[in-house]
Amino acid sequence: MRVAIIGAGYVGLVTGACLAEFGHRVSCVEADAERLATLEAGGIPIFEPGLAGLVARNVAAGRLVFTGALPLAVADAEIVMIAVGTPARHGDGGADLGQVYEAARLVAPAVRDGAVVVVKSTVPVGTGDDVERIIRSGAPDRSVHIVSNPEFLREGAAIEDFKHPDRIVVGAESDPAREAMAELYRPLMLSPSPLLFVSRRTAELTKYAANSFLAMKVTFINQISDLSEAVGADALEVARGIGLDPRIGDKYLNPGPGYGGSCLPKDTVALIRTAADAGARVTLVEATVDANEARKHGMARRVALALGGEVEGRTAAILGLTFKANTDDLRDAVSLELVAALTAAGAHVRAYDPEGMAAAHAIFPDLTYCSDAYDAASGADVLVIATEWEAFRALDFERLGKIMSHRLVVDLRNLYWPQDVARYGFTYHSLGRTVARPSGRASLKAVGNGS
């Protein structure tokens, strides 16, 4: 099929590359001149494992092209996907749909008769109706079908998620639209992946409901983690104990510093706004948002307590700046709160992240950015693990003990067993477990006093 994708950002680029890999002919339209130039030169403006090779292969095969000429790309496309950003709106936190509506206005005069226009962007319930009105107004002489097809891609695993989806949700109101979408995703029907056809409004709500439920699950285990610390239980064992129940499942049950990224923070707030507008409050989601904000703010206090309450003049090594591993995305990352709070309290921060330092430098130009974890830890009073990168899962604590000023670790991702770190003379703070103190060898100036 001939597919035009409006927007070559994260969703549009991954979707376009994967559809091209299936054999479709895809044109990705990008309005940002700098991003378009990067793509046309063979560069990838985002970090996503496997994406560079996938794009290069399909560009070479002639199945994937990048262009700034929207009318030409749309004119012969059977499927037109709108995959532009819907950032949180200033003021009330609702989704800013300006880019979606502008894309619809530009598509309308160019779209062919019988085409299917797919809203891939995450949008509030009823947005498809607005897009349909815009398209019909701009193309009154053509029959165009408007579909909602929300994405369910995890940053860091987007290609795998696209090729092996749990579900493909399609909100369509006509048989021609359903037939076209079935043909688009036919290569995936060889696996048991369900293609779920629903109404357009149901598809729009499904996306927000899914992300809000995941956010609630993350927040639930984080609160159980706090309770575990208070009563002397092990939150990881609690998580395993409840996660073995198939009605609950073990995904998203890892205690951490709070959720971040481009989806969960934005989509939970947008759902709250949608519910308020409809007169049907989602109080569980409201509580989730409040609890997650408190959680993120509390991480700096944990580090301060581990340092005995004396932060000014101390050196903190921060390992990980992105909101999760395998991405360069810092949006709503806990590191932003952590670095800002520590530096405001007078600490010197040395930071390292495999992919996020360029973006971090634009926010915190005065930090000391390091070449690796050991460079960051050199002379540090405390080592803080803020992101679960693979590079931080097998640190050499013998080496760290020799180069740090104090043997103190605050692990906000629970990457280690406490006793394994303590035996190297470190005081080890994690989440949902008791503080592990040195055993078997002397501590070198350890200063942790509990959290």
CSV table of C-alpha atoms in Angstrom, one decimal:
chain,number,residue,atom,x,y,z
A,1,MET,CA,0.0,0.0,0.0
A,2,ARG,CA,1.0,3.6,-0.5
A,3,VAL,CA,1.3,5.4,2.9
A,4,ALA,CA,2.0,9.0,3.8
A,5,ILE,CA,2.9,9.8,7.4
A,6,ILE,CA,2.6,13.4,8.6
A,7,GLY,CA,5.4,13.9,11.2
A,8,ALA,CA,8.7,12.1,11.4
A,9,GLY,CA,9.1,12.3,15.1
A,10,TYR,CA,9.3,9.3,17.4
A,11,VAL,CA,6.0,7.7,16.5
A,12,GLY,CA,6.0,8.6,12.8
A,13,LEU,CA,9.6,7.5,12.2
A,14,VAL,CA,9.2,4.2,13.9
A,15,THR,CA,5.9,3.5,12.3
A,16,GLY,CA,7.1,4.5,8.8
A,17,ALA,CA,10.2,2.4,9.0
A,18,CYS,CA,8.3,-0.7,10.3
A,19,LEU,CA,5.6,-0.3,7.6
A,20,ALA,CA,8.2,0.0,4.9
A,21,GLU,CA,9.9,-3.2,6.3
A,22,PHE,CA,6.6,-5.0,5.7
A,23,GLY,CA,6.7,-3.9,2.0
A,24,HIS,CA,4.5,-0.8,2.0
A,25,ARG,CA,5.7,2.3,0.2
A,26,VAL,CA,6.0,5.0,2.8
A,27,SER,CA,6.6,8.8,2.5
A,28,CYS,CA,7.4,10.5,5.9
A,29,VAL,CA,6.5,14.2,5.7
A,30,GLU,CA,8.6,16.4,8.1
A,31,ALA,CA,8.0,20.1,8.4
A,32,ASP,CA,11.0,20.9,10.5
A,33,ALA,CA,13.8,21.8,8.1
A,34,GLU,CA,16.7,20.7,10.3
A,35,ARG,CA,15.1,17.4,11.2
A,36,LEU,CA,14.3,16.8,7.5
A,37,ALA,CA,17.9,17.6,6.5
A,38,THR,CA,19.2,15.1,9.1
A,39,LEU,CA,16.9,12.3,7.8
A,40,GLU,CA,17.7,13.0,4.1
A,41,ALA,CA,21.4,12.8,4.9
A,42,GLY,CA,20.9,9.4,6.5
A,43,GLY,CA,20.9,10.6,10.2
A,44,ILE,CA,18.5,9.6,12.9
A,45,PRO,CA,17.4,12.5,15.1
A,46,ILE,CA,16.3,10.2,18.0
A,47,PHE,CA,17.9,7.3,19.8
A,48,GLU,CA,16.0,4.0,19.5
A,49,PRO,CA,17.8,0.7,19.4
A,50,GLY,CA,17.7,-0.8,15.9
A,51,LEU,CA,16.0,2.1,14.2
A,52,ALA,CA,19.0,3.5,12.3
A,53,GLY,CA,19.6,0.2,10.5
A,54,LEU,CA,15.9,-0.3,9.8
A,55,VAL,CA,15.6,3.1,8.3
A,56,ALA,CA,18.8,2.8,6.2
A,57,ARG,CA,17.7,-0.6,4.8
A,58,ASN,CA,14.3,0.6,3.7
A,59,VAL,CA,15.6,3.9,2.3
A,60,ALA,CA,18.1,1.9,0.2
A,61,ALA,CA,15.3,-0.4,-1.0
A,62,GLY,CA,13.3,2.6,-2.1
A,63,ARG,CA,10.4,1.8,0.2
A,64,LEU,CA,10.9,4.7,2.6
A,65,VAL,CA,11.4,8.4,1.6
A,66,PHE,CA,11.5,11.6,3.6
A,67,THR,CA,10.0,14.8,2.2
A,68,GLY,CA,8.8,18.3,3.1
A,69,ALA,CA,6.3,18.3,0.3
A,70,LEU,CA,3.1,17.3,2.0
A,71,PRO,CA,0.7,17.6,-1.0
A,72,LEU,CA,2.8,15.4,-3.2
A,73,ALA,CA,3.2,12.7,-0.5
A,74,VAL,CA,-0.6,12.7,0.3
A,75,ALA,CA,-1.9,12.9,-3.3
A,76,ASP,CA,-1.5,9.2,-4.2
A,77,ALA,CA,-1.6,7.7,-0.6
A,78,GLU,CA,-4.2,5.2,0.2
A,79,ILE,CA,-3.4,5.7,3.9
A,80,VAL,CA,-2.5,9.0,5.4
A,81,MET,CA,-1.3,8.9,9.0
A,82,ILE,CA,-1.2,11.9,11.3
A,83,ALA,CA,1.6,11.3,13.8
A,84,VAL,CA,2.4,14.8,15.1
A,85,GLY,CA,3.0,15.8,18.7
A,86,THR,CA,0.2,16.5,21.2
A,87,PRO,CA,2.1,18.1,24.1
A,88,ALA,CA,0.5,19.1,27.4
A,89,ARG,CA,-1.3,22.4,27.1
A,90,HIS,CA,0.0,25.2,29.4
A,91,GLY,CA,-2.5,26.0,32.1
A,92,ASP,CA,-4.8,23.0,32.5
A,93,GLY,CA,-2.6,20.1,31.3
A,94,GLY,CA,-5.0,19.0,28.5
A,95,ALA,CA,-3.6,17.9,25.2
A,96,ASP,CA,-2.6,20.7,22.8
A,97,LEU,CA,-4.1,19.6,19.5
A,98,GLY,CA,-2.9,22.5,17.4
A,99,GLN,CA,-0.5,20.3,15.3
A,100,VAL,CA,-3.2,17.6,14.7
A,101,TYR,CA,-5.7,20.2,13.4
A,102,GLU,CA,-3.1,21.9,11.3
A,103,ALA,CA,-2.1,18.6,9.7
A,104,ALA,CA,-5.7,17.8,9.0
A,105,ARG,CA,-6.2,21.3,7.3
A,106,LEU,CA,-3.1,20.7,5.1
A,107,VAL,CA,-4.1,17.1,4.2
A,108,ALA,CA,-7.7,18.0,3.2
A,109,PRO,CA,-7.1,19.7,-0.2
A,110,ALA,CA,-4.5,17.1,-1.2
A,111,VAL,CA,-6.1,13.8,-0.1
A,112,ARG,CA,-7.5,11.5,-2.8
A,113,ASP,CA,-11.0,10.2,-2.9
A,114,GLY,CA,-11.6,7.1,-0.8
A,115,ALA,CA,-8.4,7.5,1.2
A,116,VAL,CA,-8.2,6.7,4.9
A,117,VAL,CA,-6.9,9.4,7.2
A,118,VAL,CA,-5.5,7.8,10.4
A,119,VAL,CA,-5.0,9.7,13.6
A,120,LYS,CA,-2.0,8.0,15.1
A,121,SER,CA,-1.3,10.8,17.6
A,122,THR,CA,-2.5,10.3,21.2
A,123,VAL,CA,-5.6,12.5,21.3
A,124,PRO,CA,-8.6,13.1,23.6
A,125,VAL,CA,-12.0,11.5,23.0
A,126,GLY,CA,-13.8,13.3,20.2
A,127,THR,CA,-10.7,14.5,18.3
A,128,GLY,CA,-11.5,12.2,15.4
A,129,ASP,CA,-14.8,13.9,15.0
A,130,ASP,CA,-13.0,17.3,14.8
A,131,VAL,CA,-10.6,15.9,12.2
A,132,GLU,CA,-13.5,14.6,10.2
A,133,ARG,CA,-15.1,18.0,10.1
A,134,ILE,CA,-11.9,19.7,9.1
A,135,ILE,CA,-11.3,17.1,6.3
A,136,ARG,CA,-14.9,17.3,5.0
A,137,SER,CA,-14.7,21.1,5.0
A,138,GLY,CA,-11.5,21.1,3.0
A,139,ALA,CA,-12.5,18.2,0.7
A,140,PRO,CA,-16.3,18.4,0.3
A,141,ASP,CA,-16.2,16.6,-3.1
A,142,ARG,CA,-14.4,13.5,-1.8
A,143,SER,CA,-15.2,10.5,0.4
A,144,VAL,CA,-12.5,10.3,3.1
A,145,HIS,CA,-12.6,7.9,6.0
A,146,ILE,CA,-11.3,9.0,9.4
A,147,VAL,CA,-9.8,6.4,11.7
A,148,SER,CA,-8.2,6.4,15.2
A,149,ASN,CA,-5.3,4.0,15.5
A,150,PRO,CA,-3.4,4.8,18.7
A,151,GLU,CA,0.2,3.6,19.1
A,152,PHE,CA,1.4,1.4,22.0
A,153,LEU,CA,5.1,1.7,21.6
A,154,ARG,CA,7.6,1.7,24.5
A,155,GLU,CA,10.6,3.8,24.1
A,156,GLY,CA,13.6,1.5,23.9
A,157,ALA,CA,11.5,-1.4,22.6
A,158,ALA,CA,9.4,0.4,19.9
A,159,ILE,CA,10.4,-1.8,16.9
A,160,GLU,CA,9.8,-5.0,18.8
A,161,ASP,CA,6.4,-3.6,20.0
A,162,PHE,CA,5.4,-2.7,16.5
A,163,LYS,CA,6.4,-6.0,14.9
A,164,HIS,CA,5.0,-8.1,17.7
A,165,PRO,CA,2.1,-6.1,19.2
A,166,ASP,CA,-0.1,-7.2,22.1
A,167,ARG,CA,-3.0,-5.6,20.3
A,168,ILE,CA,-3.8,-3.3,17.4
A,169,VAL,CA,-6.7,-1.0,18.2
A,170,VAL,CA,-8.5,0.5,15.3
A,171,GLY,CA,-11.4,2.9,15.7
A,172,ALA,CA,-13.3,2.9,12.4
A,173,GLU,CA,-16.8,3.9,11.4
A,174,SER,CA,-17.0,2.4,7.9
A,175,ASP,CA,-16.4,-0.9,6.2
A,176,PRO,CA,-13.9,0.6,3.6
A,177,ALA,CA,-11.9,2.0,6.5
A,178,ARG,CA,-11.8,-1.4,8.3
A,179,GLU,CA,-10.8,-3.2,5.1
A,180,ALA,CA,-8.0,-0.7,4.4
A,181,MET,CA,-6.6,-1.0,7.9
A,182,ALA,CA,-6.8,-4.8,7.8
A,183,GLU,CA,-4.8,-4.8,4.6
A,184,LEU,CA,-2.2,-2.3,6.2
A,185,TYR,CA,-1.6,-4.7,9.1
A,186,ARG,CA,-2.0,-7.9,7.2
A,187,PRO,CA,1.7,-8.8,7.6
A,188,LEU,CA,1.1,-9.0,11.4
A,189,MET,CA,-1.8,-11.3,11.1
A,190,LEU,CA,0.5,-14.3,10.7
A,191,SER,CA,1.0,-14.0,14.5
A,192,PRO,CA,-1.8,-14.2,17.0
A,193,SER,CA,-1.7,-10.5,17.5
A,194,PRO,CA,-5.4,-9.3,17.8
A,195,LEU,CA,-6.6,-6.7,15.4
A,196,LEU,CA,-9.4,-5.1,17.5
A,197,PHE,CA,-11.9,-3.0,15.6
A,198,VAL,CA,-13.9,-0.6,17.8
A,199,SER,CA,-15.6,2.8,17.4
A,200,ARG,CA,-13.4,5.8,16.9
A,201,ARG,CA,-14.2,7.3,20.4
A,202,THR,CA,-13.5,3.9,22.0
A,203,ALA,CA,-10.1,3.7,20.4
A,204,GLU,CA,-9.2,7.2,21.6
A,205,LEU,CA,-10.2,6.4,25.2
A,206,THR,CA,-8.4,3.0,25.1
A,207,LYS,CA,-5.1,4.7,24.7
A,208,TYR,CA,-5.5,7.0,27.6
A,209,ALA,CA,-7.0,4.3,29.8
A,210,ALA,CA,-4.1,1.9,29.1
A,211,ASN,CA,-1.4,4.5,30.0
A,212,SER,CA,-3.3,5.7,33.1
A,213,PHE,CA,-3.7,2.1,34.3
A,214,LEU,CA,0.1,1.5,33.9
A,215,ALA,CA,0.8,4.8,35.8
A,216,MET,CA,-1.5,3.6,38.6
A,217,LYS,CA,0.3,0.3,38.8
A,218,VAL,CA,3.7,2.0,39.0
A,219,THR,CA,2.5,4.3,41.7
A,220,PHE,CA,0.9,1.5,43.6
A,221,ILE,CA,4.1,-0.5,44.0
A,222,ASN,CA,6.0,2.7,44.8
A,223,GLN,CA,3.6,3.3,47.7
A,224,ILE,CA,3.9,-0.4,48.8
A,225,SER,CA,7.7,0.2,48.6
A,226,ASP,CA,7.4,3.0,51.1
A,227,LEU,CA,5.3,0.9,53.4
A,228,SER,CA,7.7,-2.0,53.1
A,229,GLU,CA,10.5,0.2,54.4
A,230,ALA,CA,8.4,1.4,57.3
A,231,VAL,CA,7.4,-2.1,58.4
A,232,GLY,CA,10.6,-3.9,57.6
A,233,ALA,CA,9.3,-5.9,54.6
A,234,ASP,CA,11.0,-6.4,51.2
A,235,ALA,CA,9.1,-4.6,48.4
A,236,LEU,CA,10.7,-6.7,45.7
A,237,GLU,CA,9.5,-9.9,47.3
A,238,VAL,CA,6.1,-8.4,47.8
A,239,ALA,CA,6.0,-7.5,44.1
A,240,ARG,CA,6.9,-11.0,43.2
A,241,GLY,CA,4.3,-12.4,45.5
A,242,ILE,CA,1.5,-10.4,44.0
A,243,GLY,CA,2.8,-10.5,40.5
A,244,LEU,CA,2.5,-14.3,40.3
A,245,ASP,CA,-1.2,-13.8,40.4
A,246,PRO,CA,-2.2,-13.8,36.7
A,247,ARG,CA,-5.0,-11.3,37.5
A,248,ILE,CA,-2.3,-8.8,38.5
A,249,GLY,CA,0.8,-9.8,36.5
A,250,ASP,CA,4.4,-8.9,37.2
A,251,LYS,CA,4.9,-6.0,34.7
A,252,TYR,CA,5.3,-2.5,36.0
A,253,LEU,CA,5.8,-3.7,39.5
A,254,ASN,CA,9.3,-2.6,40.1
A,255,PRO,CA,9.8,0.0,42.8
A,256,GLY,CA,11.4,3.1,41.4
A,257,PRO,CA,11.7,6.9,41.6
A,258,GLY,CA,8.4,7.6,39.8
A,259,TYR,CA,7.2,7.4,36.2
A,260,GLY,CA,8.4,9.9,33.6
A,261,GLY,CA,8.8,10.2,29.8
A,262,SER,CA,6.7,11.4,27.0
A,263,CYS,CA,3.5,9.4,27.6
A,264,LEU,CA,2.4,8.5,31.2
A,265,PRO,CA,2.8,12.0,32.7
A,266,LYS,CA,1.1,13.7,29.8
A,267,ASP,CA,-1.6,11.1,29.2
A,268,THR,CA,-2.7,10.8,32.8
A,269,VAL,CA,-3.2,14.6,33.1
A,270,ALA,CA,-5.0,14.7,29.7
A,271,LEU,CA,-7.4,11.9,30.8
A,272,ILE,CA,-8.1,13.9,34.0
A,273,ARG,CA,-8.9,17.0,31.8
A,274,THR,CA,-11.1,14.9,29.5
A,275,ALA,CA,-13.0,13.4,32.4
A,276,ALA,CA,-13.5,16.8,34.0
A,277,ASP,CA,-14.9,18.2,30.8
A,278,ALA,CA,-17.3,15.2,30.5
A,279,GLY,CA,-18.4,15.5,34.1
A,280,ALA,CA,-17.0,12.1,35.1
A,281,ARG,CA,-14.0,12.5,37.4
A,282,VAL,CA,-11.3,9.8,37.5
A,283,THR,CA,-10.2,10.2,41.1
A,284,LEU,CA,-7.8,7.2,41.1
A,285,VAL,CA,-5.9,8.8,38.2
A,286,GLU,CA,-5.9,12.2,40.0
A,287,ALA,CA,-4.4,10.5,43.1
A,288,THR,CA,-1.8,8.8,40.9
A,289,VAL,CA,-0.6,12.0,39.4
A,290,ASP,CA,-0.3,13.7,42.8
A,291,ALA,CA,1.5,10.7,44.4
A,292,ASN,CA,3.9,10.4,41.5
A,293,GLU,CA,4.9,14.1,41.7
A,294,ALA,CA,5.5,13.7,45.4
A,295,ARG,CA,7.6,10.5,44.7
A,296,LYS,CA,9.9,12.3,42.3
A,297,HIS,CA,10.4,15.3,44.6
A,298,GLY,CA,11.2,12.8,47.4
A,299,MET,CA,14.2,11.3,45.7
A,300,ALA,CA,16.5,14.2,46.5
A,301,ARG,CA,15.5,14.0,50.1
A,302,ARG,CA,16.5,10.4,50.1
A,303,VAL,CA,20.0,11.3,48.9
A,304,ALA,CA,20.2,14.1,51.5
A,305,LEU,CA,19.3,11.7,54.3
A,306,ALA,CA,21.8,9.2,53.1
A,307,LEU,CA,24.4,12.0,53.3
A,308,GLY,CA,23.4,12.7,56.9
A,309,GLY,CA,21.4,15.7,55.9
A,310,GLU,CA,24.5,17.6,54.9
A,311,VAL,CA,24.4,18.3,51.2
A,312,GLU,CA,26.2,21.7,50.7
A,313,GLY,CA,29.7,21.2,49.5
A,314,ARG,CA,29.2,17.4,48.9
A,315,THR,CA,29.8,15.8,45.5
A,316,ALA,CA,27.1,13.5,44.0
A,317,ALA,CA,27.7,11.2,41.1
A,318,ILE,CA,24.5,10.8,39.1
A,319,LEU,CA,24.4,7.7,36.9
A,320,GLY,CA,21.6,8.1,34.4
A,321,LEU,CA,19.7,11.2,33.2
A,322,THR,CA,17.1,9.8,30.8
A,323,PHE,CA,13.7,8.8,32.2
A,324,LYS,CA,14.4,5.2,31.4
A,325,ALA,CA,17.2,3.1,29.7
A,326,ASN,CA,17.6,2.8,25.9
A,327,THR,CA,16.4,6.3,25.1
A,328,ASP,CA,17.7,9.8,24.9
A,329,ASP,CA,14.5,11.2,26.3
A,330,LEU,CA,14.6,13.4,29.4
A,331,ARG,CA,11.0,14.5,29.5
A,332,ASP,CA,9.7,14.3,33.0
A,333,ALA,CA,12.8,12.3,34.1
A,334,VAL,CA,13.4,12.0,37.8
A,335,SER,CA,17.0,13.3,37.1
A,336,LEU,CA,15.6,16.7,36.4
A,337,GLU,CA,14.1,17.0,39.9
A,338,LEU,CA,17.1,15.3,41.5
A,339,VAL,CA,19.8,17.5,39.9
A,340,ALA,CA,17.9,20.7,40.4
A,341,ALA,CA,17.3,20.0,44.1
A,342,LEU,CA,20.9,18.8,44.8
A,343,THR,CA,22.5,21.8,43.1
A,344,ALA,CA,20.1,24.2,44.7
A,345,ALA,CA,21.2,22.7,48.1
A,346,GLY,CA,24.8,23.4,47.2
A,347,ALA,CA,26.0,20.0,46.0
A,348,HIS,CA,28.4,19.5,43.1
A,349,VAL,CA,26.9,17.1,40.6
A,350,ARG,CA,29.0,14.9,38.3
A,351,ALA,CA,26.8,13.1,35.8
A,352,TYR,CA,27.0,10.4,33.2
A,353,ASP,CA,24.4,8.9,30.8
A,354,PRO,CA,25.1,6.8,27.7
A,355,GLU,CA,22.7,8.8,25.5
A,356,GLY,CA,21.1,11.7,27.4
A,357,MET,CA,24.0,14.1,28.1
A,358,ALA,CA,23.5,16.3,25.1
A,359,ALA,CA,19.9,17.0,26.0
A,360,ALA,CA,20.8,17.4,29.7
A,361,HIS,CA,23.5,20.0,28.8
A,362,ALA,CA,20.8,22.2,27.3
A,363,ILE,CA,19.0,22.2,30.6
A,364,PHE,CA,21.9,22.1,33.0
A,365,PRO,CA,24.9,23.7,31.3
A,366,ASP,CA,26.9,24.0,34.4
A,367,LEU,CA,27.0,20.3,35.5
A,368,THR,CA,30.2,18.3,35.2
A,369,TYR,CA,29.5,15.7,32.4
A,370,CYS,CA,31.7,12.7,32.6
A,371,SER,CA,33.0,10.0,30.2
A,372,ASP,CA,31.7,7.0,32.1
A,373,ALA,CA,30.4,5.8,35.4
A,374,TYR,CA,33.9,5.7,37.1
A,375,ASP,CA,34.8,9.2,35.8
A,376,ALA,CA,31.5,10.4,37.4
A,377,ALA,CA,32.2,8.6,40.7
A,378,SER,CA,35.8,9.9,41.1
A,379,GLY,CA,35.9,11.9,44.4
A,380,ALA,CA,32.2,11.6,45.0
A,381,ASP,CA,30.6,11.4,48.4
A,382,VAL,CA,27.6,9.5,47.1
A,383,LEU,CA,26.8,7.5,43.9
A,384,VAL,CA,23.2,7.7,42.8
A,385,ILE,CA,21.8,5.3,40.3
A,386,ALA,CA,18.9,7.1,38.6
A,387,THR,CA,18.4,5.2,35.4
A,388,GLU,CA,18.5,1.4,34.8
A,389,TRP,CA,21.0,1.4,31.9
A,390,GLU,CA,22.7,-2.0,31.3
A,391,ALA,CA,26.1,-0.2,31.8
A,392,PHE,CA,25.2,0.3,35.4
A,393,ARG,CA,24.2,-3.3,36.2
A,394,ALA,CA,27.7,-4.7,36.8
A,395,LEU,CA,29.7,-1.9,38.4
A,396,ASP,CA,33.1,-2.7,39.8
A,397,PHE,CA,32.6,-1.8,43.5
A,398,GLU,CA,36.2,-2.7,44.3
A,399,ARG,CA,37.3,0.0,41.9
A,400,LEU,CA,34.5,2.4,43.1
A,401,GLY,CA,35.6,2.0,46.7
A,402,LYS,CA,39.1,3.2,45.8
A,403,ILE,CA,38.1,6.3,43.8
A,404,MET,CA,35.1,7.6,45.8
A,405,SER,CA,35.5,9.9,48.8
A,406,HIS,CA,32.9,7.9,50.7
A,407,ARG,CA,31.5,4.4,50.1
A,408,LEU,CA,27.9,5.3,49.8
A,409,VAL,CA,25.3,4.3,47.1
A,410,VAL,CA,21.7,5.4,46.7
A,411,ASP,CA,20.2,3.0,44.1
A,412,LEU,CA,16.9,4.4,42.9
A,413,ARG,CA,16.4,1.4,40.5
A,414,ASN,CA,17.2,-1.5,42.8
A,415,LEU,CA,19.8,-2.9,40.4
A,416,TYR,CA,21.7,-4.8,43.1
A,417,TRP,CA,21.2,-7.2,46.1
A,418,PRO,CA,22.0,-5.1,49.2
A,419,GLN,CA,24.3,-7.7,50.7
A,420,ASP,CA,26.4,-7.9,47.5
A,421,VAL,CA,27.2,-4.1,47.7
A,422,ALA,CA,27.6,-4.0,51.5
A,423,ARG,CA,30.4,-6.6,51.4
A,424,TYR,CA,32.6,-4.2,49.5
A,425,GLY,CA,32.3,-1.8,52.5
A,426,PHE,CA,29.5,0.4,51.0
A,427,THR,CA,26.4,1.6,52.8
A,428,TYR,CA,23.7,0.8,50.2
A,429,HIS,CA,20.3,2.6,50.1
A,430,SER,CA,17.6,1.2,47.8
A,431,LEU,CA,13.9,1.4,47.5
A,432,GLY,CA,11.5,-0.8,49.5
A,433,ARG,CA,14.3,-2.6,51.4
A,434,THR,CA,16.3,-1.9,54.6
A,435,VAL,CA,19.6,-0.1,54.4
A,436,ALA,CA,22.5,-2.4,53.9
A,437,ARG,CA,25.6,-1.5,55.8
A,438,PRO,CA,29.2,-2.8,55.5
A,439,SER,CA,29.9,-6.3,56.5
A,440,GLY,CA,33.0,-8.4,56.2
A,441,ARG,CA,35.4,-5.5,55.6
A,442,ALA,CA,35.8,-2.0,56.9
A,443,SER,CA,34.0,0.9,55.5
A,444,LEU,CA,36.0,3.8,54.1
A,445,LYS,CA,34.4,6.9,55.5
A,446,ALA,CA,30.8,5.7,54.9
A,447,VAL,CA,28.4,8.4,56.0
A,448,GLY,CA,24.9,6.9,55.4
A,449,ASN,CA,22.6,7.1,58.4
A,450,GLY,CA,19.4,5.6,57.1
A,451,SER,CA,16.6,7.0,55.0
